[in-house]
PDB file of C-alpha atoms in Angstrom:
ATOM      1  CA  ARG D1291      -0.840 -14.108  -5.762  1.00  0.00           C
ATOM      2  CA  VAL D1292      -4.198 -15.711  -6.395  1.00  0.00           C
ATOM      3  CA  GLN D1293      -4.427 -15.297 -10.163  1.00  0.00           C
ATOM      4  CA  SER D1294      -2.709 -13.374 -12.965  1.00  0.00           C
ATOM      5  CA  ASP D1295      -4.284 -11.772 -16.016  1.00  0.00           C
ATOM      6  CA  ARG D1296      -2.385 -10.612 -19.086  1.00  0.00           C
ATOM      7  CA  THR D1297      -3.605  -7.412 -20.748  1.00  0.00           C
ATOM      8  CA  GLU D1298      -3.708  -6.963 -24.514  1.00  0.00           C
ATOM      9  CA  ASP D1299      -0.545  -4.864 -24.355  1.00  0.00           C
ATOM     10  CA  GLY D1300       1.411  -7.487 -22.417  1.00  0.00           C
ATOM     11  CA  PHE D1301       1.141  -6.319 -18.809  1.00  0.00           C
ATOM     12  CA  ILE D1302       0.651  -8.986 -16.164  1.00  0.00           C
ATOM     13  CA  LEU D1303      -1.833  -8.005 -13.472  1.00  0.00           C
ATOM     14  CA  ASP D1304      -1.806 -10.063 -10.291  1.00  0.00           C
ATOM     15  CA  ARG D1305      -4.975 -10.549  -8.266  1.00  0.00           C
ATOM     16  CA  GLY D1306      -4.589 -11.007  -4.578  1.00  0.00           C
ATOM     17  CA  PHE D1307      -1.353 -10.653  -2.744  1.00  0.00           C
ATOM     18  CA  ALA D1308       0.219 -12.191   0.324  1.00  0.00           C
ATOM     19  CA  VAL D1309       2.883 -10.686   2.525  1.00  0.00           C
ATOM     20  CA  PHE D1310       5.264 -13.182   4.058  1.00  0.00           C
ATOM     21  CA  ILE D1311       7.007 -12.286   7.299  1.00  0.00           C
ATOM     22  CA  GLU D1312      10.355 -14.055   7.362  1.00  0.00           C
ATOM     23  CA  GLU D1313      10.682 -13.960  11.143  1.00  0.00           C
ATOM     24  CA  TYR D1314       8.082 -16.625  11.933  1.00  0.00           C
ATOM     25  CA  PRO D1315      10.041 -19.298  13.872  1.00  0.00           C
ATOM     26  CA  SER D1316       8.156 -22.230  12.280  1.00  0.00           C
ATOM     27  CA  SER D1317       8.817 -20.882   8.797  1.00  0.00           C
ATOM     28  CA  LYS D1318      12.516 -20.539   9.543  1.00  0.00           C
ATOM     29  CA  GLU D1319      12.629 -24.183  10.603  1.00  0.00           C
ATOM     30  CA  ILE D1320      10.623 -25.604   7.698  1.00  0.00           C
ATOM     31  CA  LEU D1321      11.390 -23.432   4.679  1.00  0.00           C
ATOM     32  CA  ASP D1322      14.590 -22.944   2.705  1.00  0.00           C
ATOM     33  CA  TYR D1323      14.445 -19.195   2.080  1.00  0.00           C
ATOM     34  CA  ASP D1324      17.329 -19.250  -0.400  1.00  0.00           C
ATOM     35  CA  ALA D1325      15.660 -21.952  -2.510  1.00  0.00           C
ATOM     36  CA  LEU D1326      12.380 -20.009  -2.516  1.00  0.00           C
ATOM     37  CA  LYS D1327      14.138 -16.941  -3.931  1.00  0.00           C
ATOM     38  CA  LEU D1328      11.899 -14.583  -1.993  1.00  0.00           C
ATOM     39  CA  ALA D1329      11.732 -11.058  -3.371  1.00  0.00           C
ATOM     40  CA  LYS D1330      11.026  -7.728  -1.764  1.00  0.00           C
ATOM     41  CA  PHE D1331       8.475  -5.394  -3.259  1.00  0.00           C
ATOM     42  CA  ASP D1332       8.558  -1.631  -3.341  1.00  0.00           C
ATOM     43  CA  PRO D1333       5.980  -0.026  -1.060  1.00  0.00           C
ATOM     44  CA  ALA D1334       4.271   1.336  -4.141  1.00  0.00           C
ATOM     45  CA  ALA D1335       1.840   0.515  -6.918  1.00  0.00           C
ATOM     46  CA  LEU D1336       1.618   1.214 -10.635  1.00  0.00           C
ATOM     47  CA  ILE D1337      -1.950   2.047 -11.591  1.00  0.00           C
ATOM     48  CA  ARG D1338      -3.421   2.193 -15.065  1.00  0.00           C
ATOM     49  CA  ILE D1339      -6.295   4.647 -15.488  1.00  0.00           C
ATOM     50  CA  ASN D1340      -9.171   4.182 -17.952  1.00  0.00           C
ATOM     51  CA  ASN D1341      -7.325   2.524 -20.826  1.00  0.00           C
ATOM     52  CA  GLN D1342      -4.575   5.144 -20.912  1.00  0.00           C
ATOM     53  CA  ASP D1343      -1.182   3.950 -22.101  1.00  0.00           C
ATOM     54  CA  SER D1344       0.829   5.249 -19.156  1.00  0.00           C
ATOM     55  CA  LEU D1345       0.922   3.966 -15.590  1.00  0.00           C
ATOM     56  CA  CYS D1346       0.692   6.185 -12.522  1.00  0.00           C
ATOM     57  CA  ARG D1347       2.992   5.450  -9.598  1.00  0.00           C
ATOM     58  CA  ILE D1348       1.715   5.760  -6.036  1.00  0.00           C
ATOM     59  CA  ALA D1349       4.370   5.268  -3.359  1.00  0.00           C
ATOM     60  CA  ASP D1350       4.509   5.229   0.417  1.00  0.00           C
ATOM     61  CA  PRO D1351       6.038   8.657   1.167  1.00  0.00           C
ATOM     62  CA  LEU D1352       7.425   7.475   4.501  1.00  0.00           C
ATOM     63  CA  ARG D1353       9.439   4.630   2.990  1.00  0.00           C
ATOM     64  CA  GLN D1354      10.081   6.143  -0.443  1.00  0.00           C
ATOM     65  CA  PRO D1355      10.367   9.899   0.067  1.00  0.00           C
ATOM     66  CA  GLN D1356      12.055  10.223  -3.334  1.00  0.00           C
ATOM     67  CA  HIS D1357       8.633   9.511  -4.908  1.00  0.00           C
ATOM     68  CA  LEU D1358       6.685  12.037  -2.809  1.00  0.00           C
ATOM     69  CA  VAL D1359       6.294  14.645  -5.565  1.00  0.00           C
ATOM     70  CA  THR D1360       5.321  12.040  -8.165  1.00  0.00           C
ATOM     71  CA  THR D1361       2.739  10.584  -5.790  1.00  0.00           C
ATOM     72  CA  LEU D1362       1.268  13.976  -4.892  1.00  0.00           C
ATOM     73  CA  PHE D1363       0.806  15.013  -8.528  1.00  0.00           C
ATOM     74  CA  THR D1364      -0.335  11.707 -10.000  1.00  0.00           C
ATOM     75  CA  ARG D1365      -3.762  11.521 -11.627  1.00  0.00           C
ATOM     76  CA  VAL D1366      -4.835   8.893  -9.074  1.00  0.00           C
ATOM     77  CA  GLY D1367      -6.919  10.171  -6.176  1.00  0.00           C
ATOM     78  CA  ARG D1368      -8.440  13.474  -5.282  1.00  0.00           C
ATOM     79  CA  THR D1369      -6.308  16.424  -4.217  1.00  0.00           C
ATOM     80  CA  MET D1370      -8.173  16.829  -0.912  1.00  0.00           C
ATOM     81  CA  ASP D1371      -7.653  13.154  -0.074  1.00  0.00           C
ATOM     82  CA  LYS D1372      -3.923  13.574  -0.678  1.00  0.00           C
ATOM     83  CA  ILE D1373      -3.969  16.508   1.749  1.00  0.00           C
ATOM     84  CA  ARG D1374      -5.952  14.429   4.264  1.00  0.00           C
ATOM     85  CA  LEU D1375      -3.306  11.756   3.960  1.00  0.00           C
ATOM     86  CA  VAL D1376      -0.867  14.103   5.723  1.00  0.00           C
ATOM     87  CA  LYS D1377      -2.989  13.949   8.909  1.00  0.00           C
ATOM     88  CA  LEU D1378      -3.081  10.152   8.700  1.00  0.00           C
ATOM     89  CA  LEU D1379       0.681   9.924   8.178  1.00  0.00           C
ATOM     90  CA  LEU D1380       1.371  12.278  11.081  1.00  0.00           C
ATOM     91  CA  THR D1381      -0.888  10.226  13.333  1.00  0.00           C
ATOM     92  CA  VAL D1382       0.922   7.014  12.449  1.00  0.00           C
ATOM     93  CA  VAL D1383       4.364   8.580  12.867  1.00  0.00           C
ATOM     94  CA  LEU D1384       3.720  10.560  16.045  1.00  0.00           C
ATOM     95  CA  LYS D1385       1.513   8.193  18.059  1.00  0.00           C
ATOM     96  CA  SER D1386       2.984   5.228  19.863  1.00  0.00           C
ATOM     97  CA  SER D1387       1.929   1.743  18.817  1.00  0.00           C
ATOM     98  CA  LYS D1388       0.264   1.387  22.208  1.00  0.00           C
ATOM     99  CA  ARG D1389      -1.888   4.483  21.637  1.00  0.00           C
ATOM    100  CA  LEU D1390      -2.779   3.417  18.103  1.00  0.00           C
ATOM    101  CA  PHE D1391      -3.989   0.034  19.362  1.00  0.00           C
ATOM    102  CA  GLU D1392      -6.046   1.725  22.081  1.00  0.00           C
ATOM    103  CA  GLU D1393      -8.219   3.355  19.411  1.00  0.00           C
ATOM    104  CA  GLU D1394     -11.591   1.767  18.685  1.00  0.00           C
ATOM    105  CA  GLU D1395     -11.146  -1.071  16.199  1.00  0.00           C
ATOM    106  CA  THR D1396     -12.719  -0.598  12.785  1.00  0.00           C
ATOM    107  CA  ASP D1397     -12.256  -1.578   9.162  1.00  0.00           C
ATOM    108  CA  THR D1398      -9.999   0.460   6.880  1.00  0.00           C
ATOM    109  CA  MET D1399     -12.733   2.153   4.829  1.00  0.00           C
ATOM    110  CA  THR D1400     -14.654   3.285   7.914  1.00  0.00           C
ATOM    111  CA  CYS D1401     -11.470   4.600   9.488  1.00  0.00           C
ATOM    112  CA  LEU D1402     -10.525   6.602   6.391  1.00  0.00           C
ATOM    113  CA  LYS D1403     -14.004   8.079   6.018  1.00  0.00           C
ATOM    114  CA  LYS D1404     -14.957   8.709   9.656  1.00  0.00           C
ATOM    115  CA  ARG D1405     -11.633   9.556  11.329  1.00  0.00           C
ATOM    116  CA  TYR D1406      -9.880  11.260   8.433  1.00  0.00           C
ATOM    117  CA  ASN D1407     -12.769  12.462   6.231  1.00  0.00           C
ATOM    118  CA  PHE D1408     -11.610  10.761   3.025  1.00  0.00           C
ATOM    119  CA  SER D1409     -14.010  10.785   0.076  1.00  0.00           C
ATOM    120  CA  ASP D1410     -15.629   7.698  -1.456  1.00  0.00           C
TER     121      ASP D1410
END
């Protein structure tokens, strides 16, 4: 986390985020994982839309299939982009890591727009 902001209604919004991989050998030697009280996060996000009171949940359907229906029908994102996401998910699941890394390297936005036809 880089910075946190508190909204008027009490929510804490974190800016920036770091993922820590526990398997780094140097980290295992230097850090006391128990003392750090590391926590796991759901592969999901709660998104607030245009000053509405409720939050919309978006979840990774591969790791949290129980939230698939909620994610598909949330007010976040366009319906066609949610349909396009199926092609992306199938590609990731069905292709080997070797074949994925053989693809031309690009940034995420370009990949989503050019390879999978996502909207802006």
